[in-house]
Tab-separated table of C-alpha atoms in Angstrom:
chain	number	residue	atom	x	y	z
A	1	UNK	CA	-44.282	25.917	-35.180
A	2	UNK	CA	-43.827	26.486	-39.124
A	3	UNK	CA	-43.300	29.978	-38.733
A	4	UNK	CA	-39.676	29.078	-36.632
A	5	UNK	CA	-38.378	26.727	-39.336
A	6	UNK	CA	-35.993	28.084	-41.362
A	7	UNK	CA	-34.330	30.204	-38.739
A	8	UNK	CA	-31.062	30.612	-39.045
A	9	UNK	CA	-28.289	32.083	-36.276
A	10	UNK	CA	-24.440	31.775	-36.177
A	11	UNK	CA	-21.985	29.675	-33.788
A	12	UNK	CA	-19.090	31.133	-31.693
A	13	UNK	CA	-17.274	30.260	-34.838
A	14	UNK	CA	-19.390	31.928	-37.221
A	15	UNK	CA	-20.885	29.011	-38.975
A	16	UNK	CA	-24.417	29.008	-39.920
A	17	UNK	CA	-27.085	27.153	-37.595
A	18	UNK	CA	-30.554	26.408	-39.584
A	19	UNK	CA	-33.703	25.093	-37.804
A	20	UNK	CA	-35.209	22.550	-39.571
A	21	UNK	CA	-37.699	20.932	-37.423
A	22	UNK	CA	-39.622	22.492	-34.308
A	23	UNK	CA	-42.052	20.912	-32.450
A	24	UNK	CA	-42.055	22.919	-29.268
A	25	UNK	CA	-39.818	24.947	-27.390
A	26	UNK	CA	-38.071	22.039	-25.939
A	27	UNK	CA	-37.785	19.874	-29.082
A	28	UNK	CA	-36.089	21.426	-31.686
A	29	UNK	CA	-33.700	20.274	-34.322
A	30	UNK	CA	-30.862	21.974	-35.867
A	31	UNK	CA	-28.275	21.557	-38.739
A	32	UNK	CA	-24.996	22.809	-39.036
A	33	UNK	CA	-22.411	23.918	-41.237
A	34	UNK	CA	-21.218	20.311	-41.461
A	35	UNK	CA	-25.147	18.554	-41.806
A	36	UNK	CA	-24.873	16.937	-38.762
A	37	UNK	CA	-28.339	17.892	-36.669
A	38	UNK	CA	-29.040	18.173	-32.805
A	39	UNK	CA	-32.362	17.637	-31.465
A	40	UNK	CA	-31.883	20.893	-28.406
A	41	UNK	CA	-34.346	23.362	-26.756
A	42	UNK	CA	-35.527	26.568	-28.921
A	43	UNK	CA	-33.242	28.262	-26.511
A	44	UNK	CA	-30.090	26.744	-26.732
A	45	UNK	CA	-30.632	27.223	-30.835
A	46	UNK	CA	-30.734	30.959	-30.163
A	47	UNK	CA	-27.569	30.950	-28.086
A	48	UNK	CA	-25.759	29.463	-31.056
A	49	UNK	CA	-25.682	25.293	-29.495
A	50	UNK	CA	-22.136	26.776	-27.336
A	51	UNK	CA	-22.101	23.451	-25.592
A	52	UNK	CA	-22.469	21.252	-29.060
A	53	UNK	CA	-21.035	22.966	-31.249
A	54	UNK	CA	-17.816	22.903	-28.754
A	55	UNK	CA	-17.780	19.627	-28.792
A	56	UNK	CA	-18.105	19.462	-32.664
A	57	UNK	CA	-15.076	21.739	-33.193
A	58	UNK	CA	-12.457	20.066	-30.973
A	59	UNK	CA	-12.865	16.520	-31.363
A	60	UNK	CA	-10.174	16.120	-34.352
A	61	UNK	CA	-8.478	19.320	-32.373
A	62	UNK	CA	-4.286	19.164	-32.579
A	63	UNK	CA	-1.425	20.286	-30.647
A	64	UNK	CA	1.945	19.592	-29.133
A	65	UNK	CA	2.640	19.216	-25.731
A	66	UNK	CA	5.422	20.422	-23.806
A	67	UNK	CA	7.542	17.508	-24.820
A	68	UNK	CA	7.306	18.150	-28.317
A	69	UNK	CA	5.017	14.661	-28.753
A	70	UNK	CA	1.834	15.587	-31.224
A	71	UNK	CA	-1.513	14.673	-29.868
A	72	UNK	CA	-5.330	14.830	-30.854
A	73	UNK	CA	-8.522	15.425	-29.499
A	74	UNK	CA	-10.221	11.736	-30.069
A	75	UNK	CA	-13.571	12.718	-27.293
A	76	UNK	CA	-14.887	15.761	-25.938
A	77	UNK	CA	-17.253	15.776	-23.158
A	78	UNK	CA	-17.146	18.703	-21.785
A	79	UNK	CA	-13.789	21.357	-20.581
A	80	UNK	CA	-12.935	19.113	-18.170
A	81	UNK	CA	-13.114	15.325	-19.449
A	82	UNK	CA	-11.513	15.613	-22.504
A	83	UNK	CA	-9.563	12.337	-24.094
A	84	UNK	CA	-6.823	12.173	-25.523
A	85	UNK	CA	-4.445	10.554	-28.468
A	86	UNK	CA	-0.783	10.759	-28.576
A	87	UNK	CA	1.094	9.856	-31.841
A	88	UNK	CA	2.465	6.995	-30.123
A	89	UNK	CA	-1.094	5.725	-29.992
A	90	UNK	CA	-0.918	6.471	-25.980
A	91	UNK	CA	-4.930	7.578	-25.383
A	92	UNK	CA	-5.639	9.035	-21.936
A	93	UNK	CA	-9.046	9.980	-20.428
A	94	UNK	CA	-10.353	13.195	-18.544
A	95	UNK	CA	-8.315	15.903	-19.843
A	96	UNK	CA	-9.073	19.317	-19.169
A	97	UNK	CA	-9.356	21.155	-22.135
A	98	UNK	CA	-7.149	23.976	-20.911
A	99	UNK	CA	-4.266	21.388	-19.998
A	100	UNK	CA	-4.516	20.629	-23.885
A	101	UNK	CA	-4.638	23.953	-24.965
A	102	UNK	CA	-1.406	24.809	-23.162
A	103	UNK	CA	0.637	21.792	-24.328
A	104	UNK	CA	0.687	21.168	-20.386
A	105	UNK	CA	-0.648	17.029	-20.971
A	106	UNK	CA	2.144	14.524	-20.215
A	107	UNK	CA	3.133	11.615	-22.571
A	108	UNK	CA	4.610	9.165	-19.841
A	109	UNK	CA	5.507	6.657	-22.814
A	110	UNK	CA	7.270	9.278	-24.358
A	111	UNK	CA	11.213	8.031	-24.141
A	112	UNK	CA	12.637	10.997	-22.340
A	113	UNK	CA	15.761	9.535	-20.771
A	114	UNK	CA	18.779	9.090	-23.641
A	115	UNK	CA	15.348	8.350	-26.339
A	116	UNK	CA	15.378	5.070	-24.828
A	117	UNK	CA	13.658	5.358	-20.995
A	118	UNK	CA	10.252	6.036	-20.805
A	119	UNK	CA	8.231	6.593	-16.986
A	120	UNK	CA	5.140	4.694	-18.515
A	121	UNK	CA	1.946	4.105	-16.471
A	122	UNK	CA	1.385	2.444	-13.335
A	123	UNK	CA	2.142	2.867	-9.176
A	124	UNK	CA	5.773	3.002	-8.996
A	125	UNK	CA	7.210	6.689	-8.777
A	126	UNK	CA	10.190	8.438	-9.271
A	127	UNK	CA	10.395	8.791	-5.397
A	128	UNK	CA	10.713	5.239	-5.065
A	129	UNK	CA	14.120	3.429	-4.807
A	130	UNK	CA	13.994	1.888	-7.802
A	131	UNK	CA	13.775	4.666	-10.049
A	132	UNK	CA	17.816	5.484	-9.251
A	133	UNK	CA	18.552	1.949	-9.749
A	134	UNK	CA	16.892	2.130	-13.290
A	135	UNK	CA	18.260	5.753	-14.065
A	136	UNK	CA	21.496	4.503	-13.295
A	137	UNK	CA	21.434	1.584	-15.291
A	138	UNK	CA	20.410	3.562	-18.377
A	139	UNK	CA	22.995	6.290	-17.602
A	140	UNK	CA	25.601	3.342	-17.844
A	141	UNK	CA	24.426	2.002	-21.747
A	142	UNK	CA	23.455	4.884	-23.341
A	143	UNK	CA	24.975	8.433	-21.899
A	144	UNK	CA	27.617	9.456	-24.154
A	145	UNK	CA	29.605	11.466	-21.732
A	146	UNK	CA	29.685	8.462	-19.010
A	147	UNK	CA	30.780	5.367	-22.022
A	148	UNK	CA	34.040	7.798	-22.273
A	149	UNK	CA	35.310	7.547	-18.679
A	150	UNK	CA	33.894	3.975	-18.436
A	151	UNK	CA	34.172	2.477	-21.854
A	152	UNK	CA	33.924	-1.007	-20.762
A	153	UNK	CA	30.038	-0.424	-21.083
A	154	UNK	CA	30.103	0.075	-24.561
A	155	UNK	CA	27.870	-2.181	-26.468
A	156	UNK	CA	26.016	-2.505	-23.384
A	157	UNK	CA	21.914	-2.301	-23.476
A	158	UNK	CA	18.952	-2.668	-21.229
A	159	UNK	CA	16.324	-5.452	-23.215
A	160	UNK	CA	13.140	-3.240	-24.106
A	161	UNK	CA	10.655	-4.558	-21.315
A	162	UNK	CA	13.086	-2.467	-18.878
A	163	UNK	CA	13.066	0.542	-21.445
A	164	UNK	CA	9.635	0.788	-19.531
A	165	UNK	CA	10.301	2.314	-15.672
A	166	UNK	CA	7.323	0.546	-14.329
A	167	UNK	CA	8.492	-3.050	-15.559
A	168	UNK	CA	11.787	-2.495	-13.971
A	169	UNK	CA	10.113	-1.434	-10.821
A	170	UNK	CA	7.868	-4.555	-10.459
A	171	UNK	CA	10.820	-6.977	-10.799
A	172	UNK	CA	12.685	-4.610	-8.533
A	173	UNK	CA	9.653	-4.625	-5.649
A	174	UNK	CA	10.077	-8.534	-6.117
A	175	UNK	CA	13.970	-9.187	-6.446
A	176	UNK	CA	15.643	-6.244	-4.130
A	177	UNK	CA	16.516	-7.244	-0.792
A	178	UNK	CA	19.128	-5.191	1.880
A	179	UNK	CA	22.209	-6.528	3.785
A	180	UNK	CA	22.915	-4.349	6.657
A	181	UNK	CA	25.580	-1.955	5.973
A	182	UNK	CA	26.023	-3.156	2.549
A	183	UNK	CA	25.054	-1.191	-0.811
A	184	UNK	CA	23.469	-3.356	-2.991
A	185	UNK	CA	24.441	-3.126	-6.706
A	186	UNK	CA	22.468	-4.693	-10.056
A	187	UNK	CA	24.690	-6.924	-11.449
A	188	UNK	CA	24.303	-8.318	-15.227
A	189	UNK	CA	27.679	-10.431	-14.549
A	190	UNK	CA	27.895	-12.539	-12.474
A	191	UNK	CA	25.199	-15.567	-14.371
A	192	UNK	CA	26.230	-14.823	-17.695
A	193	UNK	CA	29.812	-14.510	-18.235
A	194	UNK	CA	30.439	-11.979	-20.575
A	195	UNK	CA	26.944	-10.437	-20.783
A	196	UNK	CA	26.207	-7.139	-22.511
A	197	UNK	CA	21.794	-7.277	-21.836
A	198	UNK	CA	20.546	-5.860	-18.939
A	199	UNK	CA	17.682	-7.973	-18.328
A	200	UNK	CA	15.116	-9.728	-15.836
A	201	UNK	CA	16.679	-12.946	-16.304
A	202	UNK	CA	20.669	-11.565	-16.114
A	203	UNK	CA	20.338	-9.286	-13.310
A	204	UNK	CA	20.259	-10.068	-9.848
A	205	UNK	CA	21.453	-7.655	-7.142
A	206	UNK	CA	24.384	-8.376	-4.962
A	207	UNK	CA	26.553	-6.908	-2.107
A	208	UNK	CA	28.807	-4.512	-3.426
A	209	UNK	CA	31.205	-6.643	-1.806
A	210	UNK	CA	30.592	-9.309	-3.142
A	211	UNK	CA	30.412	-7.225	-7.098
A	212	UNK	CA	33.764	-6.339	-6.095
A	213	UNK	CA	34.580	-9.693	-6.235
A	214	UNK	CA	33.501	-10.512	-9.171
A	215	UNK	CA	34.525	-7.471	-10.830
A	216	UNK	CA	35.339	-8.709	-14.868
A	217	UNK	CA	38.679	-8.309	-15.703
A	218	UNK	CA	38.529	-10.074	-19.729
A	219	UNK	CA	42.289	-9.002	-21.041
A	220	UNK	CA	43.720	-10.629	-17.654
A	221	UNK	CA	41.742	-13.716	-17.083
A	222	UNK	CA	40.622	-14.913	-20.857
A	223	UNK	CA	38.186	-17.989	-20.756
A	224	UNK	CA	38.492	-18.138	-17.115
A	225	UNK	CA	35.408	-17.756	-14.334
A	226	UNK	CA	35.132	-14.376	-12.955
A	227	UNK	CA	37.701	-13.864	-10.489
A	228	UNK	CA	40.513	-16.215	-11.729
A	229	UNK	CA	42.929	-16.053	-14.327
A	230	UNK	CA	45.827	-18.184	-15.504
A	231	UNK	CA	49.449	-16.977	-15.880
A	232	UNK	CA	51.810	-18.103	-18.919
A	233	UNK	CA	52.991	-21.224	-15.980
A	234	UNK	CA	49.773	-22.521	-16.393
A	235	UNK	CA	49.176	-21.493	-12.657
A	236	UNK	CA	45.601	-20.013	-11.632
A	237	UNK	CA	45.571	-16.713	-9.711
A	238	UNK	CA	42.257	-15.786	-7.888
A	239	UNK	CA	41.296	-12.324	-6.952
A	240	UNK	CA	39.618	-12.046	-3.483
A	241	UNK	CA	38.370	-8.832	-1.456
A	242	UNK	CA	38.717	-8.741	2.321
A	243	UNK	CA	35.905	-6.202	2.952
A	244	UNK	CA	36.668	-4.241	0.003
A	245	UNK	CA	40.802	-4.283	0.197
A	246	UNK	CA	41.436	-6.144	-3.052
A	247	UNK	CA	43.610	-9.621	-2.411
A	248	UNK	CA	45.055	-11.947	-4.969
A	249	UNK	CA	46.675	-15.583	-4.662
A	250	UNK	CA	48.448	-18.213	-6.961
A	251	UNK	CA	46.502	-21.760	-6.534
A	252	UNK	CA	49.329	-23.921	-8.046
A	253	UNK	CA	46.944	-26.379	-10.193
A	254	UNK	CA	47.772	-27.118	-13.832
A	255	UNK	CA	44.219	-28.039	-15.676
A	256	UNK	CA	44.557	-31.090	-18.082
């Protein structure tokens, strides 16, 4: 009716609300501060449009989370479907509002172990076996305090798809097998001589009896295979493990 037009109320914010248009008590429309109008019931004009105007004000809504990554407010739906936009460009869906508020949403492509490790998205857990087995492996390249005691990791690195837990657990789930009584190591070794890249195609896992084996040894055995090296004779000696006792041999074979 004309005599409603022109009406004016405030949001929760304290932004002015105008009725421009009413046809009856259930078709109304309103403009707000920003121009943008809603077609609502008379009523929900009087109480201010809580529910729209909500939605108005926090889409484009900031904050940082608990791991210090930024993130914004891309769709609001209602307090508890919420979506949302790290920095990284990492959007997840059906966020509760309050989870935002308190910084309490997770970034699981944020790179939390050494800035290089990230949990990512996907089935495998941290409860699962191969989350040690990829922990350790990144504990090995890039913690500081471990390359001291075992500096023949230096230089070292895991190739970026395995920066990624849940890549690293997938090849895991389809390369790991047991040996009973045997723990079974990743090796990067053993088909590459001299490789530094932890990687799906350098890694296999093995026995530690059999990584004992062909444990590197560079300043003793020079160009030769893992396991053998060649004394000033010309003579090849080859290192050998009898269930974990180290062993060594002369094989008295000059190579022309």
């Amino acid at each position: 009716m004309e005599e409603h037009i022109g009406e004016k109320v405030v949001d929760y914010k304290g932004n002015v609300l105008e009725l421009i248009d009413y046809r009856s008590k259930h078709d109304v429309d309103v403009r707000a501060y920003n121009g943008m109008i809603f077609n609502v019931q008379y009523g929900t004009f009087l109480n201010g449009l809580k529910k729209e105007m909500q939605k108005l004000y926090r889409i484009g809504e900031r904050n940082i989370n608990n791991q210090g990554c930024g993130m914004t407010i891309i769709n609001y739906e209602d307090t508890r479907h919420c979506t949302i936009k790290f920095d990284d460009g990492t959007v997840i869906k059906g966020i509760q509002y309050d989870s935002f508020v308190k910084g309490a949403v997770k970034n699981n492509n944020y790179k939390s172990i050494y800035g290089i490790g990230c949990y990512g998205y996907g089935k495998y857990t941290s409860d699962d076996k191969a989350y040690v087995y990829w922990f350790n492996m990144l504990n090995r390249c890039y913690n500081p305090k471990y390359l001291k005691t075992r500096p023949t990791y230096i230089q070292c690195y895991v190739c970026d798809e395995w920066h990624n837990y849940q890549n690293f657990a997938k090849w895991f789930e389809e390369n790991y097998y047991e040996i009973e009584g045997e723990e079974m190591c990743l090796d990067k070794d053993i088909i590459i001589k001299g490789n530094k890249m932890y990687a799906p195609e350098t890694c296999i896992f093995v026995p530690a009896l059999i990584n004992s084996i062909f444990t590197k040894g560079d300043s003793v055995r020079g160009e030769c295979c893992i396991g053998i090296s060649k004394n000033d004779s010309g003579e090849y000696r080859v290192y050998v493990s009898n269930y974990g006792k180290a062993k060594k041999g002369y094989i008295p074979i000059k190579m022309r």
